[in-house]
Short mmCIF file of C-alpha atoms and ligand atoms in Angstrom, two decimals:
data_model
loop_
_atom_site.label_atom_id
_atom_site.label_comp_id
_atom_site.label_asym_id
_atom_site.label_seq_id
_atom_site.Cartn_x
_atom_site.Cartn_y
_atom_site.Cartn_z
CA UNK U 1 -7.12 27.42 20.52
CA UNK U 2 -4.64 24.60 20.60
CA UNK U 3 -4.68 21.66 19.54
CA UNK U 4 -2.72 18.03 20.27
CA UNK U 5 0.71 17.72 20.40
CA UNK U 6 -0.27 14.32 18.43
CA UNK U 7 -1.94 15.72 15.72
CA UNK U 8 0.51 18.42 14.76
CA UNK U 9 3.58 15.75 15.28
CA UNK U 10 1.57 13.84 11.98
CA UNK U 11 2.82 14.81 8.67
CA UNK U 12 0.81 15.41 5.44
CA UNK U 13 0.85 12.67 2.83
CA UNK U 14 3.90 12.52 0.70
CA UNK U 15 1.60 11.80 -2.00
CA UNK U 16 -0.52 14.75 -2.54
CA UNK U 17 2.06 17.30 -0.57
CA UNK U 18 3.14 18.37 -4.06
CA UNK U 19 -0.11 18.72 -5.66
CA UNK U 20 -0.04 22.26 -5.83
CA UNK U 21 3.10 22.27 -8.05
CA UNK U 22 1.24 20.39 -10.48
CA UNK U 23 -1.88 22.77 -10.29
CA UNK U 24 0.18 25.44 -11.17
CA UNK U 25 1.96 23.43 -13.86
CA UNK U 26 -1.50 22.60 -15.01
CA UNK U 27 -2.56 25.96 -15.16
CA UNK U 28 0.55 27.25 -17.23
CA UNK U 29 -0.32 24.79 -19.99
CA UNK U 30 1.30 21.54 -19.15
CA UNK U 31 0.11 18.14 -19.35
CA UNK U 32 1.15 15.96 -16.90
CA UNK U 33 1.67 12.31 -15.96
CA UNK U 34 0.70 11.38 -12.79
CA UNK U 35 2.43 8.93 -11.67
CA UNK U 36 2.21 10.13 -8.02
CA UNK U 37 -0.65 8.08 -6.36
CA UNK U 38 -1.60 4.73 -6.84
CA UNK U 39 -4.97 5.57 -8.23
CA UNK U 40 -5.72 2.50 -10.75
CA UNK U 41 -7.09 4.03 -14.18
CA UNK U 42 -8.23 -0.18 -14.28
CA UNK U 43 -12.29 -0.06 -14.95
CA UNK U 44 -14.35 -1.11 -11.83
CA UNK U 45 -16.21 -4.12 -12.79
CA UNK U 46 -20.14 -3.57 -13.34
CA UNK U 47 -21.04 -5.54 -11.07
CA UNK U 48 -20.31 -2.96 -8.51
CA UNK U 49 -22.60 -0.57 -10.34
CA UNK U 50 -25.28 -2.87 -11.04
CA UNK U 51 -25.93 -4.16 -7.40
CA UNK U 52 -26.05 0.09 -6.69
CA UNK U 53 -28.70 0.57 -8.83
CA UNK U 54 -30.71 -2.89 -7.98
CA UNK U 55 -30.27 -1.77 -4.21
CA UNK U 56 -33.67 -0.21 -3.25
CA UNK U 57 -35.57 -0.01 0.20
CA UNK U 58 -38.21 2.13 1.80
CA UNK U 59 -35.75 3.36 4.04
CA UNK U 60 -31.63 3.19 3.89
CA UNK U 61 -30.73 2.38 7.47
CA UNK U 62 -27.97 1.12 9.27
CA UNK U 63 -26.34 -2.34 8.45
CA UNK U 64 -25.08 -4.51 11.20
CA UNK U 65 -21.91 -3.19 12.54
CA UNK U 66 -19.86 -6.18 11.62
CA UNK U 67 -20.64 -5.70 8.39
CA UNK U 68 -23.36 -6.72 5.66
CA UNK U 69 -23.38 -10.88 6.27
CA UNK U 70 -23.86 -11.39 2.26
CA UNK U 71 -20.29 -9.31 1.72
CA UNK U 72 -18.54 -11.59 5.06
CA UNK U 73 -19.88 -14.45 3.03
CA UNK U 74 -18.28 -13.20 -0.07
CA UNK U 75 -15.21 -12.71 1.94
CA UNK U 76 -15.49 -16.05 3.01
CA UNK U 77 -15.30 -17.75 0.08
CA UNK U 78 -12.67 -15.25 -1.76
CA UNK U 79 -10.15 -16.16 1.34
CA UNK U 80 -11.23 -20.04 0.51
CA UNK U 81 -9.82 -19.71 -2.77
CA UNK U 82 -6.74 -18.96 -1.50
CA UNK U 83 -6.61 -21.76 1.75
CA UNK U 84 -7.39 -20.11 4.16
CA UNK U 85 -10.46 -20.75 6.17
CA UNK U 86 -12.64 -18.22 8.17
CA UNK U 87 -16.06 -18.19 9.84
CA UNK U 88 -18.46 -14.89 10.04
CA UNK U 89 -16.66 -14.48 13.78
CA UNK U 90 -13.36 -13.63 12.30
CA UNK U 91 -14.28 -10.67 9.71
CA UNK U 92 -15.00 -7.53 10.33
CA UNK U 93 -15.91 -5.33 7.09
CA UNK U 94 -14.57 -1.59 8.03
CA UNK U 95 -14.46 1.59 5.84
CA UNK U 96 -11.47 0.28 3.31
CA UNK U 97 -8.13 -1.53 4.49
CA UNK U 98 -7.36 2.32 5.97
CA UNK U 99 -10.25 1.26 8.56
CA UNK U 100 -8.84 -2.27 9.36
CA UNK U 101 -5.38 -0.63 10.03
CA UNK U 102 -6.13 2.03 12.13
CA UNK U 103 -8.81 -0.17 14.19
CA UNK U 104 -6.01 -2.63 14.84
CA UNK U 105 -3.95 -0.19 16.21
CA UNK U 106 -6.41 1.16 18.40
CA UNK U 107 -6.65 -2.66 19.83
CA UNK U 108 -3.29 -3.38 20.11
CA UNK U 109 -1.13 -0.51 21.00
CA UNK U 110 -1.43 1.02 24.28
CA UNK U 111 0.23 5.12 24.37
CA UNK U 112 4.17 4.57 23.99
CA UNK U 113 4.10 0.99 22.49
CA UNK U 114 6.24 0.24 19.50
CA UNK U 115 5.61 -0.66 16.02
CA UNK U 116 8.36 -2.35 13.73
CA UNK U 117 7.63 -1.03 10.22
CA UNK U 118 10.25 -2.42 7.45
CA UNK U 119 10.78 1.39 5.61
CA UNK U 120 10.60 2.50 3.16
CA UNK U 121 6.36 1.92 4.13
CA UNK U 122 3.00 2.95 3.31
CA UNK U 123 3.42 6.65 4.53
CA UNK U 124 -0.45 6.44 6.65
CA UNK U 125 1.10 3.75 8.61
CA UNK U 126 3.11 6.34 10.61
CA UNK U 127 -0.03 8.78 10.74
CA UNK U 128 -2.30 5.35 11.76
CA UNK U 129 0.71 4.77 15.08
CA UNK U 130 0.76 8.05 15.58
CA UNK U 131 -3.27 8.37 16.10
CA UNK U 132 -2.83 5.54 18.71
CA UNK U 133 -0.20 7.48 20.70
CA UNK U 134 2.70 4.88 19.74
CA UNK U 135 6.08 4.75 18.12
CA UNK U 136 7.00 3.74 14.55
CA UNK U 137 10.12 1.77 14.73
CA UNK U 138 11.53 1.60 11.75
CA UNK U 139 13.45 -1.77 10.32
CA UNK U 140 15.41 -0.47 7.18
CA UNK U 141 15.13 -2.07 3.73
CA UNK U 142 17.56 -0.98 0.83
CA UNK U 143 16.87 -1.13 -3.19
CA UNK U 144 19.99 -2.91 -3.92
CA UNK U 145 18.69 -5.90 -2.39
CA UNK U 146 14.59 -5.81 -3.80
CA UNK U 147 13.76 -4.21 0.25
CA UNK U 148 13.50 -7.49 1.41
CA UNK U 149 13.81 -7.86 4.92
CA UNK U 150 17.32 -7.83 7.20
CA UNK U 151 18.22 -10.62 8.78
CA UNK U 152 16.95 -12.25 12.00
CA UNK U 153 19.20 -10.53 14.25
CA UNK U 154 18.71 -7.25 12.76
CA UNK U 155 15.09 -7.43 13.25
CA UNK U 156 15.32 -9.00 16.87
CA UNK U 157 17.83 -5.89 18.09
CA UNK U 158 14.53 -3.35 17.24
CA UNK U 159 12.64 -5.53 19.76
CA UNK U 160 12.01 -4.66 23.45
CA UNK U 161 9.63 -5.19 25.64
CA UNK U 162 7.17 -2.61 24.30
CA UNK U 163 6.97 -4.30 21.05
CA UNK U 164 3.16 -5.11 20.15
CA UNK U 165 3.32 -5.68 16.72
CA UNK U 166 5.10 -5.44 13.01
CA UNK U 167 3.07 -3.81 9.76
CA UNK U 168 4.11 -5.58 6.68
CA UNK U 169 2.40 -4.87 3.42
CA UNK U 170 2.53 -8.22 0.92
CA UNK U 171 3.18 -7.24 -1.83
CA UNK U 172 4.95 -3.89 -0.32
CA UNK U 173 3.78 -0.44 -1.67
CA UNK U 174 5.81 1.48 -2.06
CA UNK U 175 8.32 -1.37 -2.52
CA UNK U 176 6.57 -4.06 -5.28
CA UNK U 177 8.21 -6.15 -2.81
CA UNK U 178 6.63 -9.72 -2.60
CA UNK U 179 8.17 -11.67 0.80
CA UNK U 180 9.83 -15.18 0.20
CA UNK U 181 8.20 -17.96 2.55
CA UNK U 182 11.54 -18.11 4.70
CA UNK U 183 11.19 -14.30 5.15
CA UNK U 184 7.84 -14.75 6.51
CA UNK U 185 8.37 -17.91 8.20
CA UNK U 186 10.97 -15.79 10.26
CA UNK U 187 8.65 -13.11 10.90
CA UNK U 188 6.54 -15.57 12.29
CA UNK U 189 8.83 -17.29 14.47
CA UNK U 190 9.98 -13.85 16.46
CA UNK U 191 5.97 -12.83 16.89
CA UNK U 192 5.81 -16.30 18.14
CA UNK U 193 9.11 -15.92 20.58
CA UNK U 194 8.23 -12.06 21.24
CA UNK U 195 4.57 -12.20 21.68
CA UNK U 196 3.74 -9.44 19.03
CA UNK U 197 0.67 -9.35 16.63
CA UNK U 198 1.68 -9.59 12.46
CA UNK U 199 -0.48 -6.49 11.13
CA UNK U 200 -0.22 -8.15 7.38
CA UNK U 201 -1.52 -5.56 4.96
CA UNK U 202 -2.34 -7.64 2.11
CA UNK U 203 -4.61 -5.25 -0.40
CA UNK U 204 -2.23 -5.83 -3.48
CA UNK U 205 -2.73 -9.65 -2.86
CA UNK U 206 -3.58 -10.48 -6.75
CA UNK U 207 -0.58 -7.97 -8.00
CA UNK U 208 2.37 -10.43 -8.10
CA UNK U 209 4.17 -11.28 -11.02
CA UNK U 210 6.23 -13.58 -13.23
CA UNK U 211 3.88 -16.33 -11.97
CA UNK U 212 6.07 -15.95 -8.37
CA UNK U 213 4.10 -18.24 -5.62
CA UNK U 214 2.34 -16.19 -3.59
CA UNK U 215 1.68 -16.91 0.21
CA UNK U 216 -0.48 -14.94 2.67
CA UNK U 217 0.22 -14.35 6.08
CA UNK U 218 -3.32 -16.46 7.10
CA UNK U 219 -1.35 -19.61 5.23
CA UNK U 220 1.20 -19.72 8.29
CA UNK U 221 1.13 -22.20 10.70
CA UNK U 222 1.40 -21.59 14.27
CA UNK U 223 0.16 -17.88 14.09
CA UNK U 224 -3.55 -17.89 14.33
CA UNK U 225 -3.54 -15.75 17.26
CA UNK U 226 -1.16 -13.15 15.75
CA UNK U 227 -1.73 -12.60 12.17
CA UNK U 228 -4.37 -9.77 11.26
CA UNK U 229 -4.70 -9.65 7.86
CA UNK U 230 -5.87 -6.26 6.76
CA UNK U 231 -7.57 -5.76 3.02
CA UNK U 232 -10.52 -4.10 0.62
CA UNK U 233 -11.55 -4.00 -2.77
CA UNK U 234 -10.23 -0.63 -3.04
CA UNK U 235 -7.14 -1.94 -5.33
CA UNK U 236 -8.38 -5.39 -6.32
CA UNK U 237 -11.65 -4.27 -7.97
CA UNK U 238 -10.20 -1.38 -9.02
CA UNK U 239 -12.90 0.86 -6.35
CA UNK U 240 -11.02 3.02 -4.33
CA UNK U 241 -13.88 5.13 -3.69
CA UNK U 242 -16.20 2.19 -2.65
CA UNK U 243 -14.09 2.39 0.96
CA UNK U 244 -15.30 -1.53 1.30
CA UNK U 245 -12.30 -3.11 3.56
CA UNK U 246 -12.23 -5.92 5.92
CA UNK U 247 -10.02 -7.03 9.12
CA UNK U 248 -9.52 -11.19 8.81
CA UNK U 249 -8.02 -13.11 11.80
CA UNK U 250 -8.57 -16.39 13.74
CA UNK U 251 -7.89 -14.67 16.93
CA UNK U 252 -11.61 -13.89 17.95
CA UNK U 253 -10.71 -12.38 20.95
CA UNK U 254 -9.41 -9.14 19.02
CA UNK U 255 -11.98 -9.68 16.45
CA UNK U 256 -14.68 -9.08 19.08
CA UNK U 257 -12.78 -6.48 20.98
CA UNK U 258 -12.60 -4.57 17.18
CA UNK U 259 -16.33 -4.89 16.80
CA UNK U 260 -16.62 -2.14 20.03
CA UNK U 261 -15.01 0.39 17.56
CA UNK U 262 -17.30 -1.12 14.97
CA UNK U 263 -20.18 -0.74 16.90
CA UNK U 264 -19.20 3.07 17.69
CA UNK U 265 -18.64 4.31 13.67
CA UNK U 266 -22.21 2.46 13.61
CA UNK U 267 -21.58 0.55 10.32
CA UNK U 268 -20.52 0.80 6.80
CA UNK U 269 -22.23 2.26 3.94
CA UNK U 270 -24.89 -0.21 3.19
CA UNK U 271 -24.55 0.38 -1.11
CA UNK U 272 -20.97 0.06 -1.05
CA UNK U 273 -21.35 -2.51 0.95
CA UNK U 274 -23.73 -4.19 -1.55
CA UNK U 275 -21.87 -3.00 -4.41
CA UNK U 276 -18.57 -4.84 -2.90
CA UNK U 277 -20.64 -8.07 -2.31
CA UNK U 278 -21.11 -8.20 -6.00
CA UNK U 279 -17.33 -7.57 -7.05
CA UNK U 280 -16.37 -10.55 -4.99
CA UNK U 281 -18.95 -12.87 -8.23
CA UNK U 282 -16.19 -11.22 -10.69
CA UNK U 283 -15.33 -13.87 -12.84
CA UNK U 284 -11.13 -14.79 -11.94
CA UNK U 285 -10.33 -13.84 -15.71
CA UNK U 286 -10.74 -10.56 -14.73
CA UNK U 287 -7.54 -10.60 -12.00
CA UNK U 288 -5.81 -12.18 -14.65
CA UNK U 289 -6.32 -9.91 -17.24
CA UNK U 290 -5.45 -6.78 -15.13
CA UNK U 291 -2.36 -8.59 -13.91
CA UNK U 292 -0.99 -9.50 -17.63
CA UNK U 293 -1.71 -4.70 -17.99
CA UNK U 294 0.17 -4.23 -14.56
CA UNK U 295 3.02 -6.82 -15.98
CA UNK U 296 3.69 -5.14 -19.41
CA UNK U 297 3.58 -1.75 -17.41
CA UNK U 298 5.83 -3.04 -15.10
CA UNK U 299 8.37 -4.08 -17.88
CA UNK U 300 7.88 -1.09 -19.17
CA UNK U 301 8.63 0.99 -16.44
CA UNK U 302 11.80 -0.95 -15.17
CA UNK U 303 13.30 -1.93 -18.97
CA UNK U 304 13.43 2.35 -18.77
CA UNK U 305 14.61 2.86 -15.67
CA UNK U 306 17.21 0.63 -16.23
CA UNK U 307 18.20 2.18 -19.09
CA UNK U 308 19.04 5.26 -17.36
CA UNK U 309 22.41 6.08 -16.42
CA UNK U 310 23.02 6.37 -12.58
CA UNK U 311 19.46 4.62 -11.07
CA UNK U 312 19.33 2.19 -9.37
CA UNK U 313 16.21 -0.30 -8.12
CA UNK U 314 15.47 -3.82 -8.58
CA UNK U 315 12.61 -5.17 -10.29
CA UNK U 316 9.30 -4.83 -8.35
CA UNK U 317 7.68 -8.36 -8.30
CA UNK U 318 4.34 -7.05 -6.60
CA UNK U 319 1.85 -4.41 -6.93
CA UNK U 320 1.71 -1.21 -8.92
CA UNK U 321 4.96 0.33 -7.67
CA UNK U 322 9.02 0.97 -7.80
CA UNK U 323 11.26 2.71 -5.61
CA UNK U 324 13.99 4.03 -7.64
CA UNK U 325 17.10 5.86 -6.03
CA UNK U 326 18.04 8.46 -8.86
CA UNK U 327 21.27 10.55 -9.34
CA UNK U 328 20.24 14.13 -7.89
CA UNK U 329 20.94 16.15 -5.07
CA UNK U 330 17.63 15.62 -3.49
CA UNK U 331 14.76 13.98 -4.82
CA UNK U 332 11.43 16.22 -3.89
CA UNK U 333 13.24 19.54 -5.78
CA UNK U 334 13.67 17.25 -8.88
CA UNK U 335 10.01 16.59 -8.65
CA UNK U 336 9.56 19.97 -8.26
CA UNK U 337 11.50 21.06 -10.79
CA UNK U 338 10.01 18.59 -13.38
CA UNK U 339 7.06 20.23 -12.34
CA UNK U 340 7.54 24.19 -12.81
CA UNK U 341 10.82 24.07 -14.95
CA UNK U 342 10.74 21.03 -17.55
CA UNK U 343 8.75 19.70 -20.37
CA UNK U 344 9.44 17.85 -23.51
CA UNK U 345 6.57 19.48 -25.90
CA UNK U 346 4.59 20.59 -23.33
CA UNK U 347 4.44 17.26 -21.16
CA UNK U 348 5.87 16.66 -18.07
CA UNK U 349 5.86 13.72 -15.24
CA UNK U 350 5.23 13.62 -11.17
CA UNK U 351 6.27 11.51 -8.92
CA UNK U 352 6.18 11.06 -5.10
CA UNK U 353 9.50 11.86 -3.04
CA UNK U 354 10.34 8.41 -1.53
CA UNK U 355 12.16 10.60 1.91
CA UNK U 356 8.29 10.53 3.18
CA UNK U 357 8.07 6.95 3.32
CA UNK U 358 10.75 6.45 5.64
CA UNK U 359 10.98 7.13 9.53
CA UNK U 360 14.62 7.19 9.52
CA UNK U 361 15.68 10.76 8.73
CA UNK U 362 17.85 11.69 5.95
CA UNK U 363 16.98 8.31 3.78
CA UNK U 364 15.02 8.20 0.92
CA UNK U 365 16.64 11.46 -0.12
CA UNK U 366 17.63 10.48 -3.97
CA UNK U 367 14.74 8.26 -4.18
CA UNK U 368 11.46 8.39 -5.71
CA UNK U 369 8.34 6.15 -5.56
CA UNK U 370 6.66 5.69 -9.38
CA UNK U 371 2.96 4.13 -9.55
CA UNK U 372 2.70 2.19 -12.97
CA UNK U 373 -1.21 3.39 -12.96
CA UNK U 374 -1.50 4.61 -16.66
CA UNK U 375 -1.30 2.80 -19.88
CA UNK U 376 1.52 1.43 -21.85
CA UNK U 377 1.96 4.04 -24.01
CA UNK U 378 1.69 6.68 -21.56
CA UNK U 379 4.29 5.45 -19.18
CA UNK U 380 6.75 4.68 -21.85
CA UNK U 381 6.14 8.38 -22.81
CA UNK U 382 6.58 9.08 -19.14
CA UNK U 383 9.92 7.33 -19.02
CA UNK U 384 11.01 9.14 -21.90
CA UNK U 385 10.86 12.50 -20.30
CA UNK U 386 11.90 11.49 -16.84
CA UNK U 387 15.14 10.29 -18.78
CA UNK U 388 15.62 13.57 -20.35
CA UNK U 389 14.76 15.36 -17.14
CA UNK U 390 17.71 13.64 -15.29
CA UNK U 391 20.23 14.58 -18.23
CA UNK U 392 18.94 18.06 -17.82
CA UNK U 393 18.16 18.99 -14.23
CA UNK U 394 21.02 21.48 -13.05
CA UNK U 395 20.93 19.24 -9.49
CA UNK U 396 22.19 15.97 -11.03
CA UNK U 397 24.62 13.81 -9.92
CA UNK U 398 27.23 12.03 -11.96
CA UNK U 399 27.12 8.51 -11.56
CA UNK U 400 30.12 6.97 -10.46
CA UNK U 401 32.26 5.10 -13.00
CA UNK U 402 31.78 1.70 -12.23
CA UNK U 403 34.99 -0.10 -11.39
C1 LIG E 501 -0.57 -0.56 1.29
C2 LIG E 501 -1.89 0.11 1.37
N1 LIG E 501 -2.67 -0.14 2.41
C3 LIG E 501 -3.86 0.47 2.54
C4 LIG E 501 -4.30 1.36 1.61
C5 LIG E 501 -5.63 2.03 1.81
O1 LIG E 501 -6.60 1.20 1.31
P1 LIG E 501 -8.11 1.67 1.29
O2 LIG E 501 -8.25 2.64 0.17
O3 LIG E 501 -8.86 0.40 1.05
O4 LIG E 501 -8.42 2.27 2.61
C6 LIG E 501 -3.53 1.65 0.50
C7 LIG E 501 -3.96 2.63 -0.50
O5 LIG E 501 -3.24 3.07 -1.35
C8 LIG E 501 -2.29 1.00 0.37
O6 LIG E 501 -1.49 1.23 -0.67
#
């Protein structure tokens, strides 16, 4: 039996493609830290768990398709805090911000349409184009300047007529790049000259640091009918598994258009979706607390990484992640090797190889993508042995004398 030529073009997540190295390190004794997937170890606030239990009908039926009105209203008022204002008629709640994304597609790419994607990216965004029959085109970011965007030009030479739309994610995983105003100001002014949606994947909105200002797509002027803003509870709550997302924008016409797909997928689950209501009452202290743990594990994890000889990244102002480029021959066997040749007492570390991130082939090859998701201690443990990894892994590169 065959199957689509689309389906076996996808790749499988960089993220969990290496899993089985670490089962088998598992099973030969190791202990390892996983600093591989951005899976917060942050504790879900009760309130989710609470409004679960309280949640009890004769019957648990479908919801409305949109979503469950007392979560939009939630969603409502969260965005409020923030400036922005919606009504029920722009916010669709969808199975997590994977839902959002991949419905937006659907609505705005036609088969052979082109997506500009600043890379390294989110690896599902590629999978989410593919699924849609159009083209990742990829706008290339480097470490040595913090992956912030290229200039104007740069941007406008990717653009042709096929163009429907850029995916930025604000702060960036796998970046911890947060966008400057001007940055997004610009991106705003060539959707407004080229006529292409902003897909603005906001889900590690409340992860910026060092008290930098932080500005959504949805605060721009001038793009109502082009920003989507795409988001879930998944990282901000700390309740991945709740798959509770939304899709936000002021241009109804898509937002009704999305409900069709909506409407097909029938509607979400009706106790997540109660659950999610209640995370949204969270008292603010709690954001704030689990920013001041990602900060201090975000010093942690860059004080070390600076402190090794030959890497190089900047310091991620956003989210749970860095991008470092390290000095090896190739960045997956070092992971690999950690993995089934290297321990300090018995421990060892995984990471995710950063090539998989990138559409461009070939870059990404030294570089690695590290999720600060464990505690203080464990990570600075972590850094430890990733330092004496690189000092012992037979594939190393000597760093270039500097000057
Ligand atoms: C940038 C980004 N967007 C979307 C998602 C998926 O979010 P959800 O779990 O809410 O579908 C993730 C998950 O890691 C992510 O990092």
């Amino acid at each position: 039996m065959e199957l689509s030529q689309r389906i076996l073009g996808m790749q499988a997540s960089p993220i969990r493609r290496l899993v089985p190295y670490a089962e088998e390190a598992k099973r030969k004794g190791r202990s390892i830290y996983y600093l591989n997937i951005g899976q917060p170890d942050i504790k879900t606030p009760s309130g989710f768990f609470e409004a679960v239990r309280a949640y009890s009908r004769d019957v648990l039926a479908y919801g409305p398709s949109d979503g469950d009105p007392a979560l939009i209203d939630a969603i409502i008022r969260y965005y409020r805090g923030y400036g922005m204002e919606f009504g029920r008629e722009n916010v669709l709640i969808t199975y997590g911000a994977s839902e959002a994304i991949s419905h937006t597609l659907m609505a705005v790419c036609d088969p052979g349409d082109e997506v500009l994607v600043p890379e390294p990216f989110y690896a599902n965004y590629k999978t989410f184009v593919q699924s849609v029959n159009a083209v990742v085109v990829p706008v290339t970011t480097k470490a040595e300047q913090g992956f912030h965007l290229p200039g104007r030009e740069e941007i406008e030479r990717k653009i042709t007529p096929r163009t429907r739309a850029i995916i930025l994610c604000h702060p960036g995983n796998p970046t911890g790049t947060v966008f400057t105003r001007a940055e997004m100001e610009m991106v705003a002014g060539l959707a407004r000259t080229h006529g292409f949606f902003i897909l603005a994947d906001e889900v590690y909105r409340e992860f910026v640091y060092d008290g930098l200002e932080y500005v959504s797509f949805g605060n721009l002027e001038g793009v109502d009918e082009h920003v989507v803003i795409m988001d879930a509870v998944s990282k901000r709550y700390s309740a991945c598994g709740a798959r509770v997302g939304c899709l936000v924008s002021r241009n109804t016409e898509l937002v009704a258009q999305v409900l069709k797909l909506c409407q097909a997928r029938t509607c979400v689950g009706a106790m997540d979706m109660a659950g999610a209501a209640a995370l949204y009452d969270t008292p603010v202290s709690y954001l704030k607390e689990v920013n001041d743990e990602y900060t201090t594990r975000r010093n942690t994890v860059y004080r070390a990484l600076k402190r090794i000889p030959g890497v190089v990244c900047e310091e991620p102002k956003g989210a749970f992640y860095v991008v470092a480029k390290l000095p090896v021959d190739d960045a997956e066997k070092f992971i690999i090797w950690m993995l089934t040749s290297f321990d300090v007492g018995g421990e060892t570390v995984m990471m995710s190889p950063a090539e998989g991130f990138y559409a461009t082939p070939g870059l990404g090859r030294d570089e690695v993508r590290i999720a600060y998701v464990l505690k203080n201690e464990e990570l600075a443990k972590a850094m430890d042995i990733l330092k004496a990894g690189l000092e012992a892994y037979p594939g190393r590169i000597a760093p270039v004398a500097a000057g």
